[in-house]
PDB file of C-alpha atoms and ligand atoms in Angstrom:
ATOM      1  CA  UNK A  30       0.000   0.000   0.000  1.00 89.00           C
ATOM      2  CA  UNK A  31       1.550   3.545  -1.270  1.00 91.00           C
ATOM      3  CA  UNK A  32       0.010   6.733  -1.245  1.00 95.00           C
ATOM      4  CA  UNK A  33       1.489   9.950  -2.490  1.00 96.00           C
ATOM      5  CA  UNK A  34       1.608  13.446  -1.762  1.00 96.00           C
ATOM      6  CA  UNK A  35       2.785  16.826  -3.465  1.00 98.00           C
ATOM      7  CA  UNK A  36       3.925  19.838  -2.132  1.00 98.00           C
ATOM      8  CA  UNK A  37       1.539  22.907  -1.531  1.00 98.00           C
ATOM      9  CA  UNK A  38       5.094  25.106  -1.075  1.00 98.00           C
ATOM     10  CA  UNK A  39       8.592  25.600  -1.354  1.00 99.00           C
ATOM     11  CA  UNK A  40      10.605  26.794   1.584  1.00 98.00           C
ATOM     12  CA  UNK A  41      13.060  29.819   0.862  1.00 98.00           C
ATOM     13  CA  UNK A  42      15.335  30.085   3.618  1.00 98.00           C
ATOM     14  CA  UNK A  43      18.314  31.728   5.142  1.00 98.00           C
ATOM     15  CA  UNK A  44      20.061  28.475   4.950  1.00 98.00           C
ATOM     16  CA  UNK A  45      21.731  27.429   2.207  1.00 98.00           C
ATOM     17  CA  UNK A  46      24.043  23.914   3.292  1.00 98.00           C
ATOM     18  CA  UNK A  47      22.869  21.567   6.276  1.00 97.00           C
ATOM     19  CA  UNK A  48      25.921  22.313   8.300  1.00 96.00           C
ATOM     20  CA  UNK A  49      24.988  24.784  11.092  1.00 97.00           C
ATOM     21  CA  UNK A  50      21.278  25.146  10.769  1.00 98.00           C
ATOM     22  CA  UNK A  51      19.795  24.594  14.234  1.00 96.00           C
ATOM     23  CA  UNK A  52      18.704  20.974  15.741  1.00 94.00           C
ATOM     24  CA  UNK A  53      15.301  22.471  16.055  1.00 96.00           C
ATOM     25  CA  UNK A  54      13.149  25.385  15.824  1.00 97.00           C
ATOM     26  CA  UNK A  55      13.420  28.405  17.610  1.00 96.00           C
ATOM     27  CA  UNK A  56      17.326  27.953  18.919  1.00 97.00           C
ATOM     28  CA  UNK A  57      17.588  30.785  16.632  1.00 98.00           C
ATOM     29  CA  UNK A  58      15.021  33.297  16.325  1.00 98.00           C
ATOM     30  CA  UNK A  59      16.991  35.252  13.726  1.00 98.00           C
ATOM     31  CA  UNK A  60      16.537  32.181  10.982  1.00 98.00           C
ATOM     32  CA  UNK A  61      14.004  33.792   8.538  1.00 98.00           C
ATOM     33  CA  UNK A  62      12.653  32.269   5.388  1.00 98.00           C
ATOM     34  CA  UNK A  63       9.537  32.449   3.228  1.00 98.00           C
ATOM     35  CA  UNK A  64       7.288  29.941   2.139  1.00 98.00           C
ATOM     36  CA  UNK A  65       5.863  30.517  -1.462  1.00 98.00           C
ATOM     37  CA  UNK A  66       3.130  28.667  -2.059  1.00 98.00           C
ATOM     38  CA  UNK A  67       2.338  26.421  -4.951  1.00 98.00           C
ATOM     39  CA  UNK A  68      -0.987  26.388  -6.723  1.00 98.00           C
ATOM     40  CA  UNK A  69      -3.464  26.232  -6.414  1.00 98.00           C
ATOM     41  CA  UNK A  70      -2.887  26.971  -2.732  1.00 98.00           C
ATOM     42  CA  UNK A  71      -1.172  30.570  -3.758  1.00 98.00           C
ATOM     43  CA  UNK A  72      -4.786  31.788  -3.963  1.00 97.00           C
ATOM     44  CA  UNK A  73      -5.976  34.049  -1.108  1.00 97.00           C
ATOM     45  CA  UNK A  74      -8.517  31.719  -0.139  1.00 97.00           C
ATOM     46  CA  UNK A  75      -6.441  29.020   1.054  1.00 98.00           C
ATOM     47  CA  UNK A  76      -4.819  31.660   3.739  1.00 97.00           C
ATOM     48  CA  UNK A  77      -8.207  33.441   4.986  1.00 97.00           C
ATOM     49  CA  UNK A  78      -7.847  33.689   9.399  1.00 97.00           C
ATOM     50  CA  UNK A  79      -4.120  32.702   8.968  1.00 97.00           C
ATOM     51  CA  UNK A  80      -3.203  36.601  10.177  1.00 96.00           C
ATOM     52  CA  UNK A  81      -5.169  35.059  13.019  1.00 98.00           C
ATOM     53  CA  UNK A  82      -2.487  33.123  14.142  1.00 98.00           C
ATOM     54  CA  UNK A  83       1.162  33.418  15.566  1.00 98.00           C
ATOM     55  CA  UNK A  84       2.684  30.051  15.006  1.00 98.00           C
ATOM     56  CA  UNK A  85       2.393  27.435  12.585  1.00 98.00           C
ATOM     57  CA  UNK A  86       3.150  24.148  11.545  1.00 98.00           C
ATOM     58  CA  UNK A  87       4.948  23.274   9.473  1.00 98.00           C
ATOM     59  CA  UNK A  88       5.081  19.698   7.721  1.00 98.00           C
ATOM     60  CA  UNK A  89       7.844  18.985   5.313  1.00 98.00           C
ATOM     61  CA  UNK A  90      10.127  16.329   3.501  1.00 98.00           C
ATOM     62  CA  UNK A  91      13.626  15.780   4.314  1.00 98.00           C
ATOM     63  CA  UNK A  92      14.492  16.107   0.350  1.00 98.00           C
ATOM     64  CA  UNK A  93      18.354  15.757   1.375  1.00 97.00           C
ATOM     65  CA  UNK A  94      17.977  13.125   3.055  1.00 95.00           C
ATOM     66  CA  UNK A  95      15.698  10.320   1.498  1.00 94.00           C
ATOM     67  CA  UNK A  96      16.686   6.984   1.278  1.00 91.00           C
ATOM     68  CA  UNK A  97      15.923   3.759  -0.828  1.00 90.00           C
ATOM     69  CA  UNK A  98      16.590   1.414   3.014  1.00 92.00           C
ATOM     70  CA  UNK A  99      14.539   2.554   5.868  1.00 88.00           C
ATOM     71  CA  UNK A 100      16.801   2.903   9.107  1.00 93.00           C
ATOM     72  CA  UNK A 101      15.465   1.046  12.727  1.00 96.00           C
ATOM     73  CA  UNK A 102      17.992   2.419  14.477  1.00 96.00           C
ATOM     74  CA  UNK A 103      20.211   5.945  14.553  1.00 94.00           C
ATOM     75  CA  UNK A 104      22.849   7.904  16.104  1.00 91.00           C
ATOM     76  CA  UNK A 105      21.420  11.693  16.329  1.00 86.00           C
ATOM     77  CA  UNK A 106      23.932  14.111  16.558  1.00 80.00           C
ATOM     78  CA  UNK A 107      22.388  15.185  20.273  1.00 77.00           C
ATOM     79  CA  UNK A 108      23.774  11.642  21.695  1.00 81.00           C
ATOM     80  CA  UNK A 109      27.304  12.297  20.357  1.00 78.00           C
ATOM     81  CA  UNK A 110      26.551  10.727  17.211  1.00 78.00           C
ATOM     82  CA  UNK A 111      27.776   7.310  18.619  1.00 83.00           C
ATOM     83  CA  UNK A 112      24.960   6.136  20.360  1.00 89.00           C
ATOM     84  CA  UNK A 113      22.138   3.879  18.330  1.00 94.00           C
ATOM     85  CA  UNK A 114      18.506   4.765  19.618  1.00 96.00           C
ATOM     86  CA  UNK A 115      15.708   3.181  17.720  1.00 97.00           C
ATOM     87  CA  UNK A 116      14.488   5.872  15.017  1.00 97.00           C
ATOM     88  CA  UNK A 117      10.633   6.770  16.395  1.00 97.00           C
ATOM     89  CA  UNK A 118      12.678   7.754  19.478  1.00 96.00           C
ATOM     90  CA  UNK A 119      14.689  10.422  17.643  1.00 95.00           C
ATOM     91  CA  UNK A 120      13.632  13.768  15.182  1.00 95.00           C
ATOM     92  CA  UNK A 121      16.479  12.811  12.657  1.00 94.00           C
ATOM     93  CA  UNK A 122      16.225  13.215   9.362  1.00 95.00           C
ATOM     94  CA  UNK A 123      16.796   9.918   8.025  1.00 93.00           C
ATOM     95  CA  UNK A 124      13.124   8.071   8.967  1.00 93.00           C
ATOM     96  CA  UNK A 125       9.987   6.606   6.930  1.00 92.00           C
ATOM     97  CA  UNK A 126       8.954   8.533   4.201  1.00 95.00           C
ATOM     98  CA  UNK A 127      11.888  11.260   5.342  1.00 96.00           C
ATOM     99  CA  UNK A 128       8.754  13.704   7.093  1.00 97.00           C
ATOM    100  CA  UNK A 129       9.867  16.539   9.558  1.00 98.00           C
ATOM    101  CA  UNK A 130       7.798  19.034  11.240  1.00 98.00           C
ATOM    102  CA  UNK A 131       8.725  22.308  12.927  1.00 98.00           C
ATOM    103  CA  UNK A 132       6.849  24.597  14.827  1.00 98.00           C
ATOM    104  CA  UNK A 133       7.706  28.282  13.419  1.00 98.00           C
ATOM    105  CA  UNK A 134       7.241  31.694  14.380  1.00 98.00           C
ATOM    106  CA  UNK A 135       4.636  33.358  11.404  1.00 98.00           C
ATOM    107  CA  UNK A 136       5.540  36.881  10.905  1.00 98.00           C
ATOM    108  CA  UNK A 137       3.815  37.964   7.886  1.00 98.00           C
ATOM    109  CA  UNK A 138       1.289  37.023   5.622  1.00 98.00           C
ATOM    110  CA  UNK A 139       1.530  37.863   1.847  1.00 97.00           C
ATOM    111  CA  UNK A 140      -0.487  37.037  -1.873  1.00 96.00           C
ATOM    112  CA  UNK A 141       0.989  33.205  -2.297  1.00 97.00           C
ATOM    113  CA  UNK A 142       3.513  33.842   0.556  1.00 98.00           C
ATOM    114  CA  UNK A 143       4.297  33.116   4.316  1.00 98.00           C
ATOM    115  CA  UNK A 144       7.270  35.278   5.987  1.00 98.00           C
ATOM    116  CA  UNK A 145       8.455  33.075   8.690  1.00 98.00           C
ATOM    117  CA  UNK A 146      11.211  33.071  11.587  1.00 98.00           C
ATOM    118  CA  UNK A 147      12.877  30.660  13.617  1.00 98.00           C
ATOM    119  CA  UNK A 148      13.314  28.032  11.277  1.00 98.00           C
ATOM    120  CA  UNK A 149      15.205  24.955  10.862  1.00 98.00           C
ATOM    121  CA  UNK A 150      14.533  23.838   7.150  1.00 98.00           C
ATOM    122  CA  UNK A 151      17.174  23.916   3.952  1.00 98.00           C
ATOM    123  CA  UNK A 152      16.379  26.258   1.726  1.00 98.00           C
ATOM    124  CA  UNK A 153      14.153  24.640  -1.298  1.00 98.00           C
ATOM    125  CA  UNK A 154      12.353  22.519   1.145  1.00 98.00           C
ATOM    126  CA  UNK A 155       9.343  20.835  -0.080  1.00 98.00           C
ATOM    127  CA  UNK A 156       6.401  22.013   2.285  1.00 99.00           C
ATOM    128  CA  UNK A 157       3.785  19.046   2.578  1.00 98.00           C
ATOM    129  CA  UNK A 158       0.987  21.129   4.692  1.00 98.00           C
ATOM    130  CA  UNK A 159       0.392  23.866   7.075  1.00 98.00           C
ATOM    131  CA  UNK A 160      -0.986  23.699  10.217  1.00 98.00           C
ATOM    132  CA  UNK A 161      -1.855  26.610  12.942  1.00 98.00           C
ATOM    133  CA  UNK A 162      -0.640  25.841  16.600  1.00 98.00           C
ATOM    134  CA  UNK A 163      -3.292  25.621  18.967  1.00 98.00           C
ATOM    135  CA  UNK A 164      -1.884  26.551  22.602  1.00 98.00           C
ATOM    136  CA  UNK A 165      -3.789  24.479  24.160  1.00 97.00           C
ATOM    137  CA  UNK A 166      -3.558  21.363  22.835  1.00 98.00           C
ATOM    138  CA  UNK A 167       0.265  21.561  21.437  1.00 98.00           C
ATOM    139  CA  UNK A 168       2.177  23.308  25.081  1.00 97.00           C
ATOM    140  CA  UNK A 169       2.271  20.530  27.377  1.00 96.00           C
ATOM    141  CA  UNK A 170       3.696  21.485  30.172  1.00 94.00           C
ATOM    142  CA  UNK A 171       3.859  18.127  31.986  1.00 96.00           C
ATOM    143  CA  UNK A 172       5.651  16.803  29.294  1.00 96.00           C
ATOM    144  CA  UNK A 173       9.134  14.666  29.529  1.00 96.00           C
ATOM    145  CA  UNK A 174      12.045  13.662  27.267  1.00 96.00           C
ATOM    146  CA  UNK A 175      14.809  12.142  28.807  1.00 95.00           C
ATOM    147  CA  UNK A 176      16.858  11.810  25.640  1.00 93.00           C
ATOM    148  CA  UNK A 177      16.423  15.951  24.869  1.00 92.00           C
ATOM    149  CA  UNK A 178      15.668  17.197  28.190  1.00 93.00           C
ATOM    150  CA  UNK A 179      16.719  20.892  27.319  1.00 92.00           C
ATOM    151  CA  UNK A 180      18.397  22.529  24.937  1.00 91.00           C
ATOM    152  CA  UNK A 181      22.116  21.813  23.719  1.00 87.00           C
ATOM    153  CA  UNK A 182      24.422  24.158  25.843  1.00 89.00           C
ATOM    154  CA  UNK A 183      25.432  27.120  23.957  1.00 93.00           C
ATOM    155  CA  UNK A 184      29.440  28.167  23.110  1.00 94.00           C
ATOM    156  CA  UNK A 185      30.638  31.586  23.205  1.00 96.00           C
ATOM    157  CA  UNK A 186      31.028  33.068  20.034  1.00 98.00           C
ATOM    158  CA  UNK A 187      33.842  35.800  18.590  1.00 98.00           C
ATOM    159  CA  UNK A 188      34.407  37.885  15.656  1.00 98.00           C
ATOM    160  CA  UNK A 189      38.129  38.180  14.497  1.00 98.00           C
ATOM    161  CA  UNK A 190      38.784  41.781  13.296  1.00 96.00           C
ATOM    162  CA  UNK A 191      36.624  43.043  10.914  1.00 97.00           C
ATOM    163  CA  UNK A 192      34.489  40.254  10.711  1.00 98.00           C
ATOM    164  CA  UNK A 193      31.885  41.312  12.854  1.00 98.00           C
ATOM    165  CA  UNK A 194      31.944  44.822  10.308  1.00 98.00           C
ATOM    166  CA  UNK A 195      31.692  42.849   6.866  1.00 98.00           C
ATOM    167  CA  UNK A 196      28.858  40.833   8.672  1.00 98.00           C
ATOM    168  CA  UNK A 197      27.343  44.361   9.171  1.00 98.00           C
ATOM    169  CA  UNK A 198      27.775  44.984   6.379  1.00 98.00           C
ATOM    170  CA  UNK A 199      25.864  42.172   4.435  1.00 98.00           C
ATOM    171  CA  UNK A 200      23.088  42.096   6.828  1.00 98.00           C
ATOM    172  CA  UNK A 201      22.408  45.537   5.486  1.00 98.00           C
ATOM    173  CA  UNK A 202      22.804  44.963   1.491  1.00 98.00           C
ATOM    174  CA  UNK A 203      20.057  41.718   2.990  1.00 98.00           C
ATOM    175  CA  UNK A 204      18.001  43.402   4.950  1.00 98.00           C
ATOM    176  CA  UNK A 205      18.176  40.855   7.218  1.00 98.00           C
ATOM    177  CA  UNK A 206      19.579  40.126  10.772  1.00 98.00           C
ATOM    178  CA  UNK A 207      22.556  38.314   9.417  1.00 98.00           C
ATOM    179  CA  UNK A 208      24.825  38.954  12.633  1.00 98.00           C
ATOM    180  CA  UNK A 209      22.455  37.817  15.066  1.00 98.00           C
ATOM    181  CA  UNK A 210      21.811  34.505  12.627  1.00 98.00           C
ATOM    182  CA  UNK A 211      25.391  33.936  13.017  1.00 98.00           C
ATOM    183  CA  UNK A 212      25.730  34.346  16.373  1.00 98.00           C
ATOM    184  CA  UNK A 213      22.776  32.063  17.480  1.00 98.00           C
ATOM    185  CA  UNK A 214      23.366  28.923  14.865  1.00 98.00           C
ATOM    186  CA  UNK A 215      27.362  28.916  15.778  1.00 98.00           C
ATOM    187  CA  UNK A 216      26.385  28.774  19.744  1.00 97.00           C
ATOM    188  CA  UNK A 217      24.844  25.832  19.326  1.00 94.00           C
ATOM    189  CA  UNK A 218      28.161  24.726  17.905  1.00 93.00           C
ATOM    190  CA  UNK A 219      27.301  22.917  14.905  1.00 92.00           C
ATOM    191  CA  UNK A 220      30.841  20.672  14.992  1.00 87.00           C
ATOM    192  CA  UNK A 221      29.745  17.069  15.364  1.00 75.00           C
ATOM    193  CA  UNK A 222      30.322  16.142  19.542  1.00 71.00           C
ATOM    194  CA  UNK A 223      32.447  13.444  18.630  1.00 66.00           C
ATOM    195  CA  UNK A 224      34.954  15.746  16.529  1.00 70.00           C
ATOM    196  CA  UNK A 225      37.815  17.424  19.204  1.00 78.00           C
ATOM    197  CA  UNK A 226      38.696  19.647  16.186  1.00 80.00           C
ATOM    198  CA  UNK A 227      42.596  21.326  16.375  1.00 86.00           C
ATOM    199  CA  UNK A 228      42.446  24.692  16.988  1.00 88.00           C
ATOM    200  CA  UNK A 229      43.342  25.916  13.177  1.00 90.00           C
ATOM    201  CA  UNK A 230      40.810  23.401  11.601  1.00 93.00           C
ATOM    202  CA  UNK A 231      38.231  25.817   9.453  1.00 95.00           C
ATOM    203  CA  UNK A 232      34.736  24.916   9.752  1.00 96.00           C
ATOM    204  CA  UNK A 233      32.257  26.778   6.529  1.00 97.00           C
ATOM    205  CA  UNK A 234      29.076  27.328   5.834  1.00 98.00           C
ATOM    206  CA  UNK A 235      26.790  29.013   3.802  1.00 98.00           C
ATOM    207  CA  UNK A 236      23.644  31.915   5.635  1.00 98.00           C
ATOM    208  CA  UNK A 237      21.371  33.308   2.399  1.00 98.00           C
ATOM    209  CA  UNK A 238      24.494  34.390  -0.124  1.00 98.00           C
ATOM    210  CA  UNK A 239      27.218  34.604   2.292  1.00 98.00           C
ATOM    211  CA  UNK A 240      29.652  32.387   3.291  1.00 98.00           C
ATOM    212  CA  UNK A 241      31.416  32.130   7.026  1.00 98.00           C
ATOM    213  CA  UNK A 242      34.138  30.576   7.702  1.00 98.00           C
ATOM    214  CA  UNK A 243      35.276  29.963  12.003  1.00 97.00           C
ATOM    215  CA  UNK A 244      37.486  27.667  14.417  1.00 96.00           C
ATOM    216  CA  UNK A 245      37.718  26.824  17.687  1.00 95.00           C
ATOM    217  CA  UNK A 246      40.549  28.428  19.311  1.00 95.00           C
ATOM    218  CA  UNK A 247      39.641  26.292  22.483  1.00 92.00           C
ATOM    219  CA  UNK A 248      36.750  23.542  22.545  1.00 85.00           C
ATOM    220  CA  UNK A 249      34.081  25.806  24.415  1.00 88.00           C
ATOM    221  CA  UNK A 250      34.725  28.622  21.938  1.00 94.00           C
ATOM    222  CA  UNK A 251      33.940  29.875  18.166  1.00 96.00           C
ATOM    223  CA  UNK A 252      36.127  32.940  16.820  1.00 97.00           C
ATOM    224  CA  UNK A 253      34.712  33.519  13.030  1.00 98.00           C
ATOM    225  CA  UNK A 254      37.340  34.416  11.090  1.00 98.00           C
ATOM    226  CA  UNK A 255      35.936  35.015   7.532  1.00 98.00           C
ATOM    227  CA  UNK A 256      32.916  36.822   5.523  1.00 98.00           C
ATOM    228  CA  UNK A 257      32.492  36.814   1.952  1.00 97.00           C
ATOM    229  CA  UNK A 258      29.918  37.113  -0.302  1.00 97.00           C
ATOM    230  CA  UNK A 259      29.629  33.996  -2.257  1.00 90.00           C
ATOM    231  CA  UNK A 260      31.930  33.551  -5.460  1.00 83.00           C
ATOM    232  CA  UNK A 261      30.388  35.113  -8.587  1.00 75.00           C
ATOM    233  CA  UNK A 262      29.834  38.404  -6.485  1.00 69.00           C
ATOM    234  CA  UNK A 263      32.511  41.237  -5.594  1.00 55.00           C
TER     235      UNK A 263
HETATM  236  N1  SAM B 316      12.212  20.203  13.528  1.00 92.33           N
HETATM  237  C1  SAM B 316      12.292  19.155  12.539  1.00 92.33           C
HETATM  238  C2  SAM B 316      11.730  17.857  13.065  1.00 92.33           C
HETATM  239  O1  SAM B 316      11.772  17.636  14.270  1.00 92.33           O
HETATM  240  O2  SAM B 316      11.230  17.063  12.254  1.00 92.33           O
HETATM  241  C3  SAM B 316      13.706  18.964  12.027  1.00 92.33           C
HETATM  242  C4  SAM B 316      14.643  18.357  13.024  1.00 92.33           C
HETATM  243  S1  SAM B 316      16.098  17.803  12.230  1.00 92.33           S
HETATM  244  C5  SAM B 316      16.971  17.086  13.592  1.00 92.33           C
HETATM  245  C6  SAM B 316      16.932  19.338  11.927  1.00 92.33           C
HETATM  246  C7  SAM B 316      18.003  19.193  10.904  1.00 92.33           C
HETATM  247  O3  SAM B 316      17.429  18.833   9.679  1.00 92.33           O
HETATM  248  C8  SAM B 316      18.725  20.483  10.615  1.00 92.33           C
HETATM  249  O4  SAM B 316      19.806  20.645  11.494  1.00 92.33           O
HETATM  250  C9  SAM B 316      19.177  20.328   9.160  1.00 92.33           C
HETATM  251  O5  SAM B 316      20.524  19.929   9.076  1.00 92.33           O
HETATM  252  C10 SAM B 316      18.292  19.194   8.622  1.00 92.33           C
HETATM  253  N2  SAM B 316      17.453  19.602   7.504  1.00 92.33           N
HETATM  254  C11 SAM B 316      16.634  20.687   7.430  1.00 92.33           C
HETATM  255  N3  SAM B 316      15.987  20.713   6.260  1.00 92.33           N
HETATM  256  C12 SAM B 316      16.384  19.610   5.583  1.00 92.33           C
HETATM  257  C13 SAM B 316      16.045  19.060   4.296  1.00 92.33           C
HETATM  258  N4  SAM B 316      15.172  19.667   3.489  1.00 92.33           N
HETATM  259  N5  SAM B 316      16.659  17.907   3.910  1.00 92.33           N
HETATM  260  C14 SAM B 316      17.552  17.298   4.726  1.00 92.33           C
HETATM  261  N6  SAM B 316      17.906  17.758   5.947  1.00 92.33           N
HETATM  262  C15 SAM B 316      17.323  18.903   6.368  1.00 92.33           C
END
């Protein structure tokens, strides 16, 4: 038995490689995105009493990470990334039929668009349905997870010089809060736990069009040492 779905939107987002986009939603507020819808849900209808509502969710495919062999077991990142737990006990992204969810923050609503803000989804994510949060049924307060019980520590982060001025820079040819993005997805150190790296080991990766480049000049610390604009661009 197979059934098949399609998706009602596309996700553009500030994050263009895996590496370094949060573990989950919210960890940083500052990852903004837009979701343009697909017909026929681009039509106004479809979003009448969303600008009711602050939150959404948001139900998506893993298109980076499909595979042919379903997994039982994994090792999520969060464990050290050498642990097996079996894979209904875990939000990775390799599991059946490769679905994620994520509850994010809905700023704006536009013809055929959602703005949106703490996100944790690659950009061109396939969006398989929308969904509003209902306070009272999705905050449990009683609720327990031993295996996430809070979120990953964060690590200091620092700029080397001028760094923290070219990011300053970008955000403002963006228009968006590229410094704080920065600053929240490298404290939650995105560096698998397993990996001690050497202090001059260069880590990369890629917010909207620019790319950052950092080490860790001691294991509880991130210095970025390099802004560019993507090649192509001056
Ligand atoms: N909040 C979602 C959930 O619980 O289903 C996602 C959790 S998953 C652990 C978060 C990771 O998914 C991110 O760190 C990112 O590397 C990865 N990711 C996000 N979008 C993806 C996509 N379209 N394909 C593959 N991996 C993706």
């Amino acid at each position: 038995m197979s059934y098949s779905v399609s998706p009602i939107g596309i996700l553009r987002s500030c994050f263009r490689e895996k590496f370094a986009i949060p573990r989950q939603p919210h960890l940083a507020p500052a990852a903004r995105g837009e979701l343009v819808l697909l017909p026929p849900f681009d039509q106004p209808q479809a979003l009448e009493g969303l600008e009711q509502v602050s939150h959404v969710w948001l139900l998506f495919l893993f298109h980076q990470a499909l595979e042919a062999e379903p997994r039982l077991r994994v090792r999520p990142p969060r464990l050290g990334g050498n642990r097996y737990v079996g894979v209904f006990a875990t939000r990775a992204t390799h599991r059946p039929n490769g679905i994620g969810q994520s509850v994010v923050k809905l700023e704006g609503v536009e013809p055929g668009r959602l703005l949106l803000s703490g996100i944790d989804l690659l950009d061109g994510t396939p969006v398989l349905d929308i969904k509003p949060y209902v306070p009272y049924a999705d905050s449990l307060p009683d609720a327990r997870n031993a295996l996430a019980p809070e979120p990953p520590p964060a690590i200091g982060v620092q700029w080397a010089d001028g760094c923290l001025q070219q990011a300053r820079e970008q955000a403002l040819r963006l228009g968006q809060p590229l410094v704080e993005l920065i600053e929240q997805c490298l404290a939650q150190d995105p560096r698998p736990a397993y990996q001690q790296p050497a202090p001059d080991r260069r880590y990369g990766t890629r917010f909207w069009d620019v790319e950052v480049r950092w080490h860790y000049p001691s294991p509880h610390c991130i210095r970025v040492v390099e802004i560019a604009r993507e090649a192509g661009h001056s």
